[in-house]
Amino acid sequence: MDTVDKIDKPDYYNTSKPKSEAQKLQLRKCFHCGKEKKMGKFERYCSVICRSYATKHDQGSFKISW
């Protein structure tokens, strides 16, 4: 049993996820109020209030209406 544990497997047998780095924050402007704040890659609003107000009162043409 000891020899089986010591055998190196090829890379394609490695199914473990790579270690992800911590989320990189960048200084971005809020899409609603224009304040600059450090945000992640996909964040566009500085707070929950800005996000909810901007999405409730959206005048865009790509809206799903029920």
Short mmCIF file of N, CA and C in Angstrom, two decimals:
data_model
loop_
_atom_site.label_atom_id
_atom_site.label_comp_id
_atom_site.label_asym_id
_atom_site.label_seq_id
_atom_site.Cartn_x
_atom_site.Cartn_y
_atom_site.Cartn_z
N MET A 1 0.81 -1.20 0.00
CA MET A 1 0.00 0.00 0.00
C MET A 1 0.85 1.26 0.00
N ASP A 2 2.02 1.21 0.56
CA ASP A 2 2.85 2.40 0.64
C ASP A 2 3.32 2.88 -0.73
N THR A 3 3.55 1.96 -1.65
CA THR A 3 4.04 2.36 -2.97
C THR A 3 2.96 3.04 -3.82
N VAL A 4 1.70 2.68 -3.60
CA VAL A 4 0.59 3.28 -4.36
C VAL A 4 0.44 4.76 -4.00
N ASP A 5 0.61 5.10 -2.75
CA ASP A 5 0.48 6.48 -2.32
C ASP A 5 1.60 7.36 -2.85
N LYS A 6 2.74 6.81 -3.12
CA LYS A 6 3.90 7.58 -3.53
C LYS A 6 3.97 7.82 -5.05
N ILE A 7 3.12 7.13 -5.81
CA ILE A 7 3.16 7.27 -7.27
C ILE A 7 2.57 8.63 -7.66
N ASP A 8 3.29 9.33 -8.53
CA ASP A 8 2.80 10.62 -9.02
C ASP A 8 1.82 10.38 -10.15
N LYS A 9 0.63 10.99 -10.03
CA LYS A 9 -0.38 10.86 -11.07
C LYS A 9 -0.20 11.99 -12.09
N PRO A 10 -0.56 11.76 -13.33
CA PRO A 10 -0.50 12.84 -14.33
C PRO A 10 -1.48 13.96 -13.98
N ASP A 11 -1.30 15.12 -14.57
CA ASP A 11 -2.11 16.29 -14.25
C ASP A 11 -3.59 16.10 -14.56
N TYR A 12 -3.90 15.33 -15.57
CA TYR A 12 -5.31 15.20 -15.93
C TYR A 12 -6.10 14.37 -14.92
N TYR A 13 -5.45 13.72 -13.99
CA TYR A 13 -6.15 13.03 -12.90
C TYR A 13 -6.44 13.96 -11.72
N ASN A 14 -5.86 15.14 -11.76
CA ASN A 14 -6.05 16.09 -10.67
C ASN A 14 -7.40 16.79 -10.86
N THR A 15 -8.38 16.42 -10.07
CA THR A 15 -9.71 17.00 -10.20
C THR A 15 -10.00 18.06 -9.14
N SER A 16 -9.02 18.40 -8.34
CA SER A 16 -9.25 19.41 -7.32
C SER A 16 -9.28 20.79 -7.94
N LYS A 17 -10.08 21.67 -7.37
CA LYS A 17 -10.20 23.03 -7.88
C LYS A 17 -8.93 23.82 -7.56
N PRO A 18 -8.53 24.70 -8.44
CA PRO A 18 -7.37 25.54 -8.12
C PRO A 18 -7.72 26.52 -7.01
N LYS A 19 -6.74 26.89 -6.23
CA LYS A 19 -6.98 27.81 -5.14
C LYS A 19 -7.22 29.20 -5.72
N SER A 20 -8.39 29.76 -5.42
CA SER A 20 -8.72 31.07 -5.96
C SER A 20 -8.12 32.17 -5.07
N GLU A 21 -7.71 33.21 -5.71
CA GLU A 21 -7.15 34.33 -4.97
C GLU A 21 -8.30 35.13 -4.37
N ALA A 22 -7.98 35.97 -3.43
CA ALA A 22 -9.00 36.81 -2.83
C ALA A 22 -9.55 37.75 -3.90
N GLN A 23 -10.81 38.14 -3.71
CA GLN A 23 -11.45 38.99 -4.71
C GLN A 23 -10.73 40.34 -4.79
N LYS A 24 -10.34 40.70 -6.01
CA LYS A 24 -9.64 41.96 -6.21
C LYS A 24 -10.66 43.09 -6.30
N LEU A 25 -10.50 44.10 -5.49
CA LEU A 25 -11.42 45.23 -5.49
C LEU A 25 -10.80 46.39 -6.25
N GLN A 26 -11.62 47.04 -7.08
CA GLN A 26 -11.18 48.20 -7.82
C GLN A 26 -12.04 49.38 -7.45
N LEU A 27 -11.49 50.58 -7.62
CA LEU A 27 -12.25 51.80 -7.38
C LEU A 27 -13.14 52.05 -8.59
N ARG A 28 -14.46 52.00 -8.38
CA ARG A 28 -15.42 52.19 -9.47
C ARG A 28 -16.47 53.21 -9.07
N LYS A 29 -17.08 53.82 -10.07
CA LYS A 29 -18.17 54.75 -9.81
C LYS A 29 -19.49 53.98 -9.79
N CYS A 30 -20.35 54.35 -8.88
CA CYS A 30 -21.67 53.75 -8.79
C CYS A 30 -22.49 54.18 -10.01
N PHE A 31 -23.23 53.26 -10.61
CA PHE A 31 -24.04 53.56 -11.79
C PHE A 31 -25.22 54.46 -11.45
N HIS A 32 -25.63 54.49 -10.18
CA HIS A 32 -26.80 55.30 -9.82
C HIS A 32 -26.41 56.68 -9.30
N CYS A 33 -25.58 56.72 -8.26
CA CYS A 33 -25.30 58.01 -7.62
C CYS A 33 -23.95 58.61 -8.01
N GLY A 34 -23.06 57.84 -8.57
CA GLY A 34 -21.79 58.37 -9.03
C GLY A 34 -20.68 58.40 -7.98
N LYS A 35 -20.94 57.88 -6.77
CA LYS A 35 -19.90 57.83 -5.74
C LYS A 35 -18.85 56.80 -6.11
N GLU A 36 -17.61 57.08 -5.76
CA GLU A 36 -16.55 56.12 -6.01
C GLU A 36 -16.37 55.24 -4.79
N LYS A 37 -16.32 53.93 -5.02
CA LYS A 37 -16.18 52.97 -3.93
C LYS A 37 -15.46 51.75 -4.48
N LYS A 38 -14.75 51.03 -3.62
CA LYS A 38 -14.08 49.80 -4.06
C LYS A 38 -15.13 48.73 -4.25
N MET A 39 -15.14 48.16 -5.46
CA MET A 39 -16.14 47.14 -5.80
C MET A 39 -15.46 45.97 -6.47
N GLY A 40 -16.13 44.84 -6.45
CA GLY A 40 -15.64 43.64 -7.11
C GLY A 40 -15.81 43.70 -8.61
N LYS A 41 -15.51 42.59 -9.25
CA LYS A 41 -15.50 42.53 -10.71
C LYS A 41 -16.88 42.80 -11.32
N PHE A 42 -17.94 42.30 -10.71
CA PHE A 42 -19.27 42.41 -11.30
C PHE A 42 -20.19 43.38 -10.56
N GLU A 43 -19.69 44.09 -9.57
CA GLU A 43 -20.51 45.03 -8.82
C GLU A 43 -20.57 46.36 -9.56
N ARG A 44 -21.73 46.99 -9.57
CA ARG A 44 -21.89 48.27 -10.24
C ARG A 44 -22.57 49.33 -9.39
N TYR A 45 -23.06 48.95 -8.22
CA TYR A 45 -23.74 49.90 -7.34
C TYR A 45 -23.05 49.92 -5.99
N CYS A 46 -22.98 51.10 -5.37
CA CYS A 46 -22.22 51.25 -4.13
C CYS A 46 -22.94 50.67 -2.92
N SER A 47 -24.27 50.59 -2.97
CA SER A 47 -25.01 50.06 -1.82
C SER A 47 -26.26 49.34 -2.29
N VAL A 48 -26.91 48.70 -1.36
CA VAL A 48 -28.16 48.00 -1.66
C VAL A 48 -29.25 48.99 -2.03
N ILE A 49 -29.24 50.15 -1.41
CA ILE A 49 -30.25 51.17 -1.68
C ILE A 49 -30.14 51.66 -3.13
N CYS A 50 -28.90 51.95 -3.57
CA CYS A 50 -28.69 52.40 -4.94
C CYS A 50 -29.11 51.32 -5.94
N ARG A 51 -28.78 50.08 -5.66
CA ARG A 51 -29.13 48.99 -6.57
C ARG A 51 -30.64 48.82 -6.67
N SER A 52 -31.32 48.83 -5.54
CA SER A 52 -32.77 48.61 -5.57
C SER A 52 -33.49 49.77 -6.24
N TYR A 53 -33.04 51.00 -5.96
CA TYR A 53 -33.69 52.16 -6.58
C TYR A 53 -33.45 52.16 -8.09
N ALA A 54 -32.24 51.87 -8.51
CA ALA A 54 -31.91 51.89 -9.94
C ALA A 54 -32.64 50.79 -10.70
N THR A 55 -32.81 49.63 -10.10
CA THR A 55 -33.49 48.54 -10.80
C THR A 55 -35.01 48.70 -10.76
N LYS A 56 -35.56 49.32 -9.73
CA LYS A 56 -37.01 49.55 -9.66
C LYS A 56 -37.44 50.59 -10.68
N HIS A 57 -36.67 51.65 -10.81
CA HIS A 57 -37.04 52.78 -11.66
C HIS A 57 -36.27 52.77 -12.98
N ASP A 58 -35.97 51.60 -13.46
CA ASP A 58 -35.21 51.46 -14.71
C ASP A 58 -36.11 51.82 -15.90
N GLN A 59 -35.61 52.67 -16.79
CA GLN A 59 -36.36 53.08 -17.97
C GLN A 59 -35.83 52.41 -19.23
N GLY A 60 -34.95 51.42 -19.07
CA GLY A 60 -34.34 50.77 -20.21
C GLY A 60 -35.33 49.96 -21.05
N SER A 61 -34.97 49.67 -22.27
CA SER A 61 -35.86 48.93 -23.16
C SER A 61 -35.76 47.42 -22.96
N PHE A 62 -34.75 46.95 -22.23
CA PHE A 62 -34.58 45.51 -22.01
C PHE A 62 -35.21 45.10 -20.70
N LYS A 63 -36.49 45.30 -20.56
CA LYS A 63 -37.20 45.01 -19.33
C LYS A 63 -38.15 43.83 -19.56
N ILE A 64 -38.27 42.96 -18.60
CA ILE A 64 -39.21 41.86 -18.68
C ILE A 64 -40.50 42.31 -18.01
N SER A 65 -41.58 42.38 -18.77
CA SER A 65 -42.87 42.80 -18.20
C SER A 65 -43.80 41.59 -18.13
N TRP A 66 -44.49 41.44 -17.03
CA TRP A 66 -45.35 40.29 -16.82
C TRP A 66 -46.77 40.64 -17.13
#
